[in-house]
Tab-separated table of C-alpha atoms in Angstrom:
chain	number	residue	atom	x	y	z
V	1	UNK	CA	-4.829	8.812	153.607
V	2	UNK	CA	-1.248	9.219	152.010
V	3	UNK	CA	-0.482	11.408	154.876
V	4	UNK	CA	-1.626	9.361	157.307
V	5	UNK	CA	0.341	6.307	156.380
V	6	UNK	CA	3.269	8.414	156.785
V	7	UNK	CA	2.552	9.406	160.441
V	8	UNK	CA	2.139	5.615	161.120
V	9	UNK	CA	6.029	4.441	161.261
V	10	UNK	CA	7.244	7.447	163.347
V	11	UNK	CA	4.147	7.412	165.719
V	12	UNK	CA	4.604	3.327	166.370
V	13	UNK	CA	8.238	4.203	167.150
V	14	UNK	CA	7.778	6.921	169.643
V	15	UNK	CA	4.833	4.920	171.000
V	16	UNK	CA	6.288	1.935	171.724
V	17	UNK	CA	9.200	3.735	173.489
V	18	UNK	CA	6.412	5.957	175.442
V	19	UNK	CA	4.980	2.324	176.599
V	20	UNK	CA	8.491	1.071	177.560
V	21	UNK	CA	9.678	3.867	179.305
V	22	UNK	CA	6.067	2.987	181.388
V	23	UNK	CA	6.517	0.074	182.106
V	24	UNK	CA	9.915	0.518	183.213
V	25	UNK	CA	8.630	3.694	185.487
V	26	UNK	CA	6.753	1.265	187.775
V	27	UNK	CA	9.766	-0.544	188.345
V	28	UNK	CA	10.440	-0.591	192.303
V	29	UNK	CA	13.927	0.992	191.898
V	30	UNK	CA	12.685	3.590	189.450
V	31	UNK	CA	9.520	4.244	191.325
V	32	UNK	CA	11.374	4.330	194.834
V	33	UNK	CA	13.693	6.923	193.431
V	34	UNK	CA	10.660	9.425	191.250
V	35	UNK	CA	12.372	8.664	187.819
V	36	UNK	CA	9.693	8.921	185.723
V	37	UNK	CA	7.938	7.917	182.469
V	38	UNK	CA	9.083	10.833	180.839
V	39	UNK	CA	12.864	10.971	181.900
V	40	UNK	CA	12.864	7.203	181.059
V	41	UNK	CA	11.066	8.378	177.611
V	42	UNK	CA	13.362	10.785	176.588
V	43	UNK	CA	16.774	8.517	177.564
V	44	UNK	CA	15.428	5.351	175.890
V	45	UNK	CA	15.109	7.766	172.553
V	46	UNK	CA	18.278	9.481	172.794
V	47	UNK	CA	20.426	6.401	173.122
V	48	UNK	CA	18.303	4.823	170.132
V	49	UNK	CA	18.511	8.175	168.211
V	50	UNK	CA	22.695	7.680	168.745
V	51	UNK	CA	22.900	4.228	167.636
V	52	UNK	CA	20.756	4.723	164.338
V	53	UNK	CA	16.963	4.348	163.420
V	54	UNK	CA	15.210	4.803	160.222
V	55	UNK	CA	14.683	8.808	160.296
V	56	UNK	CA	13.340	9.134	156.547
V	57	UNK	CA	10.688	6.810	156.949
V	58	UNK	CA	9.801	7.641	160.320
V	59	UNK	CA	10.528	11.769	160.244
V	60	UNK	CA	6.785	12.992	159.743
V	61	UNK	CA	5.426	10.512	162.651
V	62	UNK	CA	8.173	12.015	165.280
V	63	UNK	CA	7.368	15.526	164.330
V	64	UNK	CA	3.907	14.785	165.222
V	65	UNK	CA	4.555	13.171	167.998
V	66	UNK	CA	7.322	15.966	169.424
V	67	UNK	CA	4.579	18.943	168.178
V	68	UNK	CA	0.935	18.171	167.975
V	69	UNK	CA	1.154	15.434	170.780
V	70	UNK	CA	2.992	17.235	173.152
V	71	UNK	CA	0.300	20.098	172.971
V	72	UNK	CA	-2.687	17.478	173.658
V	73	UNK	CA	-0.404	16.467	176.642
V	74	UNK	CA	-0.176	20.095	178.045
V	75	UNK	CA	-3.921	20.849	177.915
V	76	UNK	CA	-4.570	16.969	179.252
V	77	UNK	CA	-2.558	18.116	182.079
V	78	UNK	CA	-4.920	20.398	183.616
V	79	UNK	CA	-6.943	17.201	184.409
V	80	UNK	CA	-4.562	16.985	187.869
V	81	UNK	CA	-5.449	20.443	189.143
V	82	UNK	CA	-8.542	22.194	190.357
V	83	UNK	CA	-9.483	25.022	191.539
V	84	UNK	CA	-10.194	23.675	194.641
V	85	UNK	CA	-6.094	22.795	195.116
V	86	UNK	CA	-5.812	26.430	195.064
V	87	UNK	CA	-8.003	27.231	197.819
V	88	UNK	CA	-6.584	24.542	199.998
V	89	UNK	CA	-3.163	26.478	200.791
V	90	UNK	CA	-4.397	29.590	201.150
V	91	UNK	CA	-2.923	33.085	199.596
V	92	UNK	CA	0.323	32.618	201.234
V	93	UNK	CA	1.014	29.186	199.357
V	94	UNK	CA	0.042	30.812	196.047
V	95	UNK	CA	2.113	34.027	196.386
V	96	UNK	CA	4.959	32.023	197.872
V	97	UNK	CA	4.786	29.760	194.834
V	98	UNK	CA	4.571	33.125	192.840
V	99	UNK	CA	7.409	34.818	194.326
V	100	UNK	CA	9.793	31.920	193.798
V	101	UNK	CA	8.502	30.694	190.025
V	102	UNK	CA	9.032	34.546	188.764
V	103	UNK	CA	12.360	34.936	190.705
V	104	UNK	CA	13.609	31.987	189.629
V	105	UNK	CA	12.591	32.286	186.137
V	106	UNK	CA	14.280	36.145	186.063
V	107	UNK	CA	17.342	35.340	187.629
V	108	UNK	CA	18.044	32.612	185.357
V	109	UNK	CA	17.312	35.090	182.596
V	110	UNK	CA	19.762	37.347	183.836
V	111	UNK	CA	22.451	35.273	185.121
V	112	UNK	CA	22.049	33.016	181.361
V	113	UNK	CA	22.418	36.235	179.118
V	114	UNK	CA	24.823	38.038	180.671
V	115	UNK	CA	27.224	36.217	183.074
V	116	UNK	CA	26.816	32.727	181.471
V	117	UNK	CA	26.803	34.447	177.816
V	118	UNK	CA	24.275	31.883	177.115
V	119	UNK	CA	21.789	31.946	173.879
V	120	UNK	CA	18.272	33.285	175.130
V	121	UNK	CA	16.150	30.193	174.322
V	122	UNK	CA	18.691	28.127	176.309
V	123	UNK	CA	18.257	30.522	179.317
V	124	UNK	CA	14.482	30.705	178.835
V	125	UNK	CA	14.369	26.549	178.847
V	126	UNK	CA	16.628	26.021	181.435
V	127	UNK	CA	14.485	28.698	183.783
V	128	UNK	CA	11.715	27.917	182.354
V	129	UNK	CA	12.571	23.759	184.043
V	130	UNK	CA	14.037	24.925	187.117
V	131	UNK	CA	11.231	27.205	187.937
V	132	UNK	CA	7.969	25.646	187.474
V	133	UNK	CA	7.770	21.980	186.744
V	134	UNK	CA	10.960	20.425	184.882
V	135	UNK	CA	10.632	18.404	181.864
V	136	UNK	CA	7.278	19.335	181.478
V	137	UNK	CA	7.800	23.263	181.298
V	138	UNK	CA	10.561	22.962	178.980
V	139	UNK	CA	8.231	21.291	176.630
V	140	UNK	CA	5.522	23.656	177.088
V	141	UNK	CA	7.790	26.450	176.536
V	142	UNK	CA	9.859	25.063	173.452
V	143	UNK	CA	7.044	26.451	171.098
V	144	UNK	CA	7.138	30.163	172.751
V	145	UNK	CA	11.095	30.092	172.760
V	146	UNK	CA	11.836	28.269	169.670
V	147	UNK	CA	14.837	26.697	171.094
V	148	UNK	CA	14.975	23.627	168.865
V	149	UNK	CA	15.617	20.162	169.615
V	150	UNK	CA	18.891	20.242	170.663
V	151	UNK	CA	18.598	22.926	173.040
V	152	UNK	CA	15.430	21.470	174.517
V	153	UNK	CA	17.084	18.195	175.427
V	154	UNK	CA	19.915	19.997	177.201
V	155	UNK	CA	17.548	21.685	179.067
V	156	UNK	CA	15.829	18.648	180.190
V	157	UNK	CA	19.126	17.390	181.030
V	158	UNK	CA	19.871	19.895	183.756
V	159	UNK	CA	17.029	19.628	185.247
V	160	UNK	CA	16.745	16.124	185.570
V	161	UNK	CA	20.228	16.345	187.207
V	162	UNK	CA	19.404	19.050	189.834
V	163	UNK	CA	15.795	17.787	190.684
V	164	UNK	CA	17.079	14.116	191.248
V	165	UNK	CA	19.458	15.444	193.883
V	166	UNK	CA	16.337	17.788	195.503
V	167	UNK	CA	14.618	14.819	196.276
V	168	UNK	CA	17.327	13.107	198.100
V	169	UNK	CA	18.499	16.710	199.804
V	170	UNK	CA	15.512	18.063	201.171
V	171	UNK	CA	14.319	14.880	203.440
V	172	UNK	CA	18.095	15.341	204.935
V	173	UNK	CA	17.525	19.236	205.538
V	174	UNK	CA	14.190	18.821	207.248
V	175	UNK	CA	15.765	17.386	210.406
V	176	UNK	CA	18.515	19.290	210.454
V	177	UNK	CA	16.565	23.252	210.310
V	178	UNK	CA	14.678	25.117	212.712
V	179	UNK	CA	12.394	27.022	210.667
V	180	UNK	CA	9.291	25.105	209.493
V	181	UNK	CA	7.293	22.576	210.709
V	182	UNK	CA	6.014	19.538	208.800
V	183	UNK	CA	3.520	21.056	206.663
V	184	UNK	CA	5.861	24.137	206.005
V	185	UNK	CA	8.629	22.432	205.116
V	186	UNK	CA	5.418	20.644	202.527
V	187	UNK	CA	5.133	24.024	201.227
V	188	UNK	CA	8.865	25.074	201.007
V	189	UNK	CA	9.290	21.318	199.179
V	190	UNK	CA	6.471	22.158	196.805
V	191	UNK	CA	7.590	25.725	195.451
V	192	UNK	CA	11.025	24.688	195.080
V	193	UNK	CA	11.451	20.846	193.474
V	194	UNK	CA	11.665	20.800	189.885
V	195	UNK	CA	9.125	17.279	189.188
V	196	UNK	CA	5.742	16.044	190.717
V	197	UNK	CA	7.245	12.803	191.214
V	198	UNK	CA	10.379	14.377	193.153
V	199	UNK	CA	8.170	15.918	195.436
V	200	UNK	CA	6.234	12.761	196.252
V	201	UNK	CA	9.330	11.336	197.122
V	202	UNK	CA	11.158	14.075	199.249
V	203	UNK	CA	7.770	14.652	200.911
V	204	UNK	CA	7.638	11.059	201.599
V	205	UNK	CA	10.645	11.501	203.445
V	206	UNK	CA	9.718	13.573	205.705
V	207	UNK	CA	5.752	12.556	206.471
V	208	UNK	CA	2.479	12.356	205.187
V	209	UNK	CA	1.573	15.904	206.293
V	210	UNK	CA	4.345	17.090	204.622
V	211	UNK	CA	3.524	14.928	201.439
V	212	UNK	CA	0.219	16.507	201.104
V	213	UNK	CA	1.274	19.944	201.445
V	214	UNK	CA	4.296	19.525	198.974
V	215	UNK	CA	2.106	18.263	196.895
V	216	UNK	CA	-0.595	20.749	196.276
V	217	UNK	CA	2.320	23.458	196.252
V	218	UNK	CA	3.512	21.932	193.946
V	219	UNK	CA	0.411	21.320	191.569
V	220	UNK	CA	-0.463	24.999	191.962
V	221	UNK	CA	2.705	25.865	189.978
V	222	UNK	CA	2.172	23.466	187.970
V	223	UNK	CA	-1.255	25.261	187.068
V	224	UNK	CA	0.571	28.871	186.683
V	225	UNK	CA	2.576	27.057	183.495
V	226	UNK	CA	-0.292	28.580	180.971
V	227	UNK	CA	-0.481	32.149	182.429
V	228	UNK	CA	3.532	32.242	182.369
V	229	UNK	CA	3.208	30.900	179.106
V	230	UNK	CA	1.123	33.504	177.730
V	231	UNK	CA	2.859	36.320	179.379
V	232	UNK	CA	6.576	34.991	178.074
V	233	UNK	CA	5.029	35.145	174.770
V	234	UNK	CA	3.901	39.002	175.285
V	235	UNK	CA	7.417	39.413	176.203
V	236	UNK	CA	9.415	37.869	173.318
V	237	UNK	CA	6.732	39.453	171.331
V	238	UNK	CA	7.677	43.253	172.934
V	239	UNK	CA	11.540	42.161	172.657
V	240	UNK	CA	11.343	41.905	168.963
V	241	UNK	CA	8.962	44.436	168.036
V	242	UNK	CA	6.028	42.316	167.296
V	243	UNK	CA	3.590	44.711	169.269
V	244	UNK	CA	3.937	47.048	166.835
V	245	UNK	CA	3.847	44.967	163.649
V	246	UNK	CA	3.818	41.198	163.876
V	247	UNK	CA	1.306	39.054	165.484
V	248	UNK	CA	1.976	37.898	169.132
V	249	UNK	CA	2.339	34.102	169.384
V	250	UNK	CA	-0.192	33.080	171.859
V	251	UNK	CA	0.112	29.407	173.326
V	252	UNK	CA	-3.477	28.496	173.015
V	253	UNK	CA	-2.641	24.728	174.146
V	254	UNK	CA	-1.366	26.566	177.482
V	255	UNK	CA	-5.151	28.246	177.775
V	256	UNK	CA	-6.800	24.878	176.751
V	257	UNK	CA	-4.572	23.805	180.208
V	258	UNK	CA	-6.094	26.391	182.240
V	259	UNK	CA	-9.497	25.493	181.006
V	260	UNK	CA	-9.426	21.815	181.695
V	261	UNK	CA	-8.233	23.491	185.126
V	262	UNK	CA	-11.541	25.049	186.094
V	263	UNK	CA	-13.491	22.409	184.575
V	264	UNK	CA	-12.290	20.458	186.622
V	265	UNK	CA	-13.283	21.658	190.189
V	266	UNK	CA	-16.489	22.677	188.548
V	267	UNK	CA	-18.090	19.794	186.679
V	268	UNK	CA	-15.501	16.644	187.966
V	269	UNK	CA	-15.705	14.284	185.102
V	270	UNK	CA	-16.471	10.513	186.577
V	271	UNK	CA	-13.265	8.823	187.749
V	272	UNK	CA	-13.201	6.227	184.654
V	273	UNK	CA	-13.487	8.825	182.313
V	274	UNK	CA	-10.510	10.496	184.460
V	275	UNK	CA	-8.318	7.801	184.773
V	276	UNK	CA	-8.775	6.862	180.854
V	277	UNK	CA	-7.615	10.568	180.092
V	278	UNK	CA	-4.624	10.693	182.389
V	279	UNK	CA	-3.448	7.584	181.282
V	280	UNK	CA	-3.710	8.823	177.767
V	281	UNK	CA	-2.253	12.546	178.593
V	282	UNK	CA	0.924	10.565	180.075
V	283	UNK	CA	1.437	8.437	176.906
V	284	UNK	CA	1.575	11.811	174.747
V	285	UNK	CA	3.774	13.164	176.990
V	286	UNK	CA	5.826	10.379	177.239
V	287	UNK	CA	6.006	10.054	172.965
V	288	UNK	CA	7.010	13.842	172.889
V	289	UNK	CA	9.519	12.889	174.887
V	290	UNK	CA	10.311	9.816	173.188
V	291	UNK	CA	10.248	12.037	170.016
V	292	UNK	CA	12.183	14.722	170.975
V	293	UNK	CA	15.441	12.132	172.433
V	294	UNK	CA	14.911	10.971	169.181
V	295	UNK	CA	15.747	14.099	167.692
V	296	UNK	CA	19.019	14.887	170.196
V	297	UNK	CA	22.260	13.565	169.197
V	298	UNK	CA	24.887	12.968	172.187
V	299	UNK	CA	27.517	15.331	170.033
V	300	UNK	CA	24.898	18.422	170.568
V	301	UNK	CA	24.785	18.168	174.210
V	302	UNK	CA	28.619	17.893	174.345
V	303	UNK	CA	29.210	20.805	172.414
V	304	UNK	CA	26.872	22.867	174.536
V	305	UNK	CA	29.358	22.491	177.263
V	306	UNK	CA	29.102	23.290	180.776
V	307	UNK	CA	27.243	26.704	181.017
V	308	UNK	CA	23.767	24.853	180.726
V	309	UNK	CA	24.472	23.050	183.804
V	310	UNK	CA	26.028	25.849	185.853
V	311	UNK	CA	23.102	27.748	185.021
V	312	UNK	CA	20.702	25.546	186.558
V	313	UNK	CA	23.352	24.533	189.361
V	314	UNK	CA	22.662	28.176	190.152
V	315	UNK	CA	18.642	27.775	189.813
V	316	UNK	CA	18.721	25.159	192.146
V	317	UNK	CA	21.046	26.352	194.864
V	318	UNK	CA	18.478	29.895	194.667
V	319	UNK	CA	15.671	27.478	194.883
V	320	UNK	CA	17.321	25.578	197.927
V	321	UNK	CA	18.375	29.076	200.051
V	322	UNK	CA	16.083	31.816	197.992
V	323	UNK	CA	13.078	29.532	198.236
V	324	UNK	CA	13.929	29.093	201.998
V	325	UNK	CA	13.982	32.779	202.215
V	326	UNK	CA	10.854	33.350	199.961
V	327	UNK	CA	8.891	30.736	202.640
V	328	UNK	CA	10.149	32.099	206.172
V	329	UNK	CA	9.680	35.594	205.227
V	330	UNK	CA	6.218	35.405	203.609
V	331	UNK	CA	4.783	32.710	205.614
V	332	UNK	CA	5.809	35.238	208.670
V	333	UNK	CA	4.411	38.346	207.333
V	334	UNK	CA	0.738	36.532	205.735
V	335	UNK	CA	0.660	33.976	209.112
């Protein structure tokens, strides 16, 4: 009970930030531009976590809300997907959204470590953003990479920055390239925006075929966040030598995801029931968020400096031209 009364100031905090930074998503300016909940979320607790807030009494609640809440908001996730999603674009949409998740992801990896001479968790983050679903991912991934607060929030910074200007570039590049159609450009929209919400938007403004297309693109790589997950954590694990001696961390919230997944398309749960728990899987999400700005004092990010964002600078512009590449050339060669 003891314990309980201690999660009770810290979750209160985070949750009525969560519930602010909803209310404030629906907002026509915010909604007309894709800002979402969970930016909103994580901004309304950083600028309270700079000008004060009671941390000793409300410490255990936050951790709870940044660790054990953000998992239940990763596996709640796989509500949006199905398998059916999957089968709607085809092999070519699925390898194309392979192809440019893992080069993405790799490249930042590389280019991080050893040109940027960034930290590896920072790397990992920021690729892990760029490459697969922004804010979201970097959550996810923050238990595999034990990057810490700080590093976390920078991550989410860059990728904020770079998919906000996605959404306003790619509606201005459709009309002005040769290579796709409406429903390819969908595709090439999809695997290559950072959020769901800035693909909504960008797809918007182009047309509802497009829309559609980006859309389900984009929800498939949203679905390949558990298998990267687990396969990230074989690879830390080989890195440091834990095949041969310590256990493997495996992200079992990331295979609850996958699970909810293929429930899903098989047994569709009635659309009250599915409502009630996307509603609540965006309130977790949004007090993780809440929790973890929190957490992030201005001073960290500063002292960071600028090698975060020129890292994912460079994710984006190989998402803009790569991902370009990635669709023409794979597109031509499946049909």
């Amino acid at each position: 009970m003891q314990k309980m009364m201690n999660l009770l100031p810290g979750l209160a905090l985070t949750l009525v930030l969560a519930l602010g930074a909803a209310g404030l998503a629906t907002l026509p300016w915010f909604a007309h531009y894709g800002v979402s909940a969970l930016t909103l979320a994580i901004v309304g607790g950083m600028v309270l976590g700079n000008i004060g807030w009671p941390r000793v009494r409300c410490r255990d609640g936050v951790q709870f809300s940044k660790q054990r809440l953000l998992r239940l908001g990763i596996i709640l996730y796989g509500l949006r997907l199905s398998l059916h999603d999957i089968a709607s674009v085809g092999a070519s949409g699925i390898l194309i959204d392979a192809v440019t998740l893992g080069s993405t992801f790799a490249l930042c990896c590389w280019v991080g470590t050893r040109w940027l001479r960034l930290d590896a968790a920072s790397a990992i983050l920021i690729g892990a953003g760029s490459s697969i679903c922004g804010a979201a991912a970097v959550l996810a991934t923050e238990p595999v990479a034990r990057g810490g607060a700080e590093k976390v929030a920078v991550a989410v910074a860059t990728v904020v920055v770079f998919g906000t200007l996605s959404m306003f570039l790619y509606p201005l590049l459709y009309p002005l390239q040769s290579l796709f159609d409406a429903r390819q450009f969908g595709q090439y929209a999809g695997s290559t925006i950072h959020e769901v919400a800035q693909v909504v938007v960008a797809g918007r403004g182009v047309n509802a075929a497009a829309t559609d297309v980006a859309v389900i693109a984009k929800m498939i790589r949203v679905m390949m966040l558990a298998p990267f997950l687990v396969g990230l954590s074989w690879w830390m694990g080989r890195r440091s030598g834990a095949v041969g001696g310590r256990k493997i961390t495996i992200p079992w919230f990331a295979l609850g995801f996958l699970l909810l997944a293929t429930v899903n398309g098989a047994l569709p749960l009635p659309a009250s029931w599915r409502g009630a728990l996307l509603t609540l899987d965006n309130l977790a999400l949004a007090m993780a968020m809440a929790a973890l700005g929190l957490g992030t004092e201005i001073a960290a990010i500063r002292r960071a400096g600028t090698r975060p964002l020129l890292l994912a600078g460079f994710a984006f512009c190989w998402l803009v031209l790569g991902g370009a590449l990635i669709n023409y050339g794979l597109g031509r060669w499946l049909g």
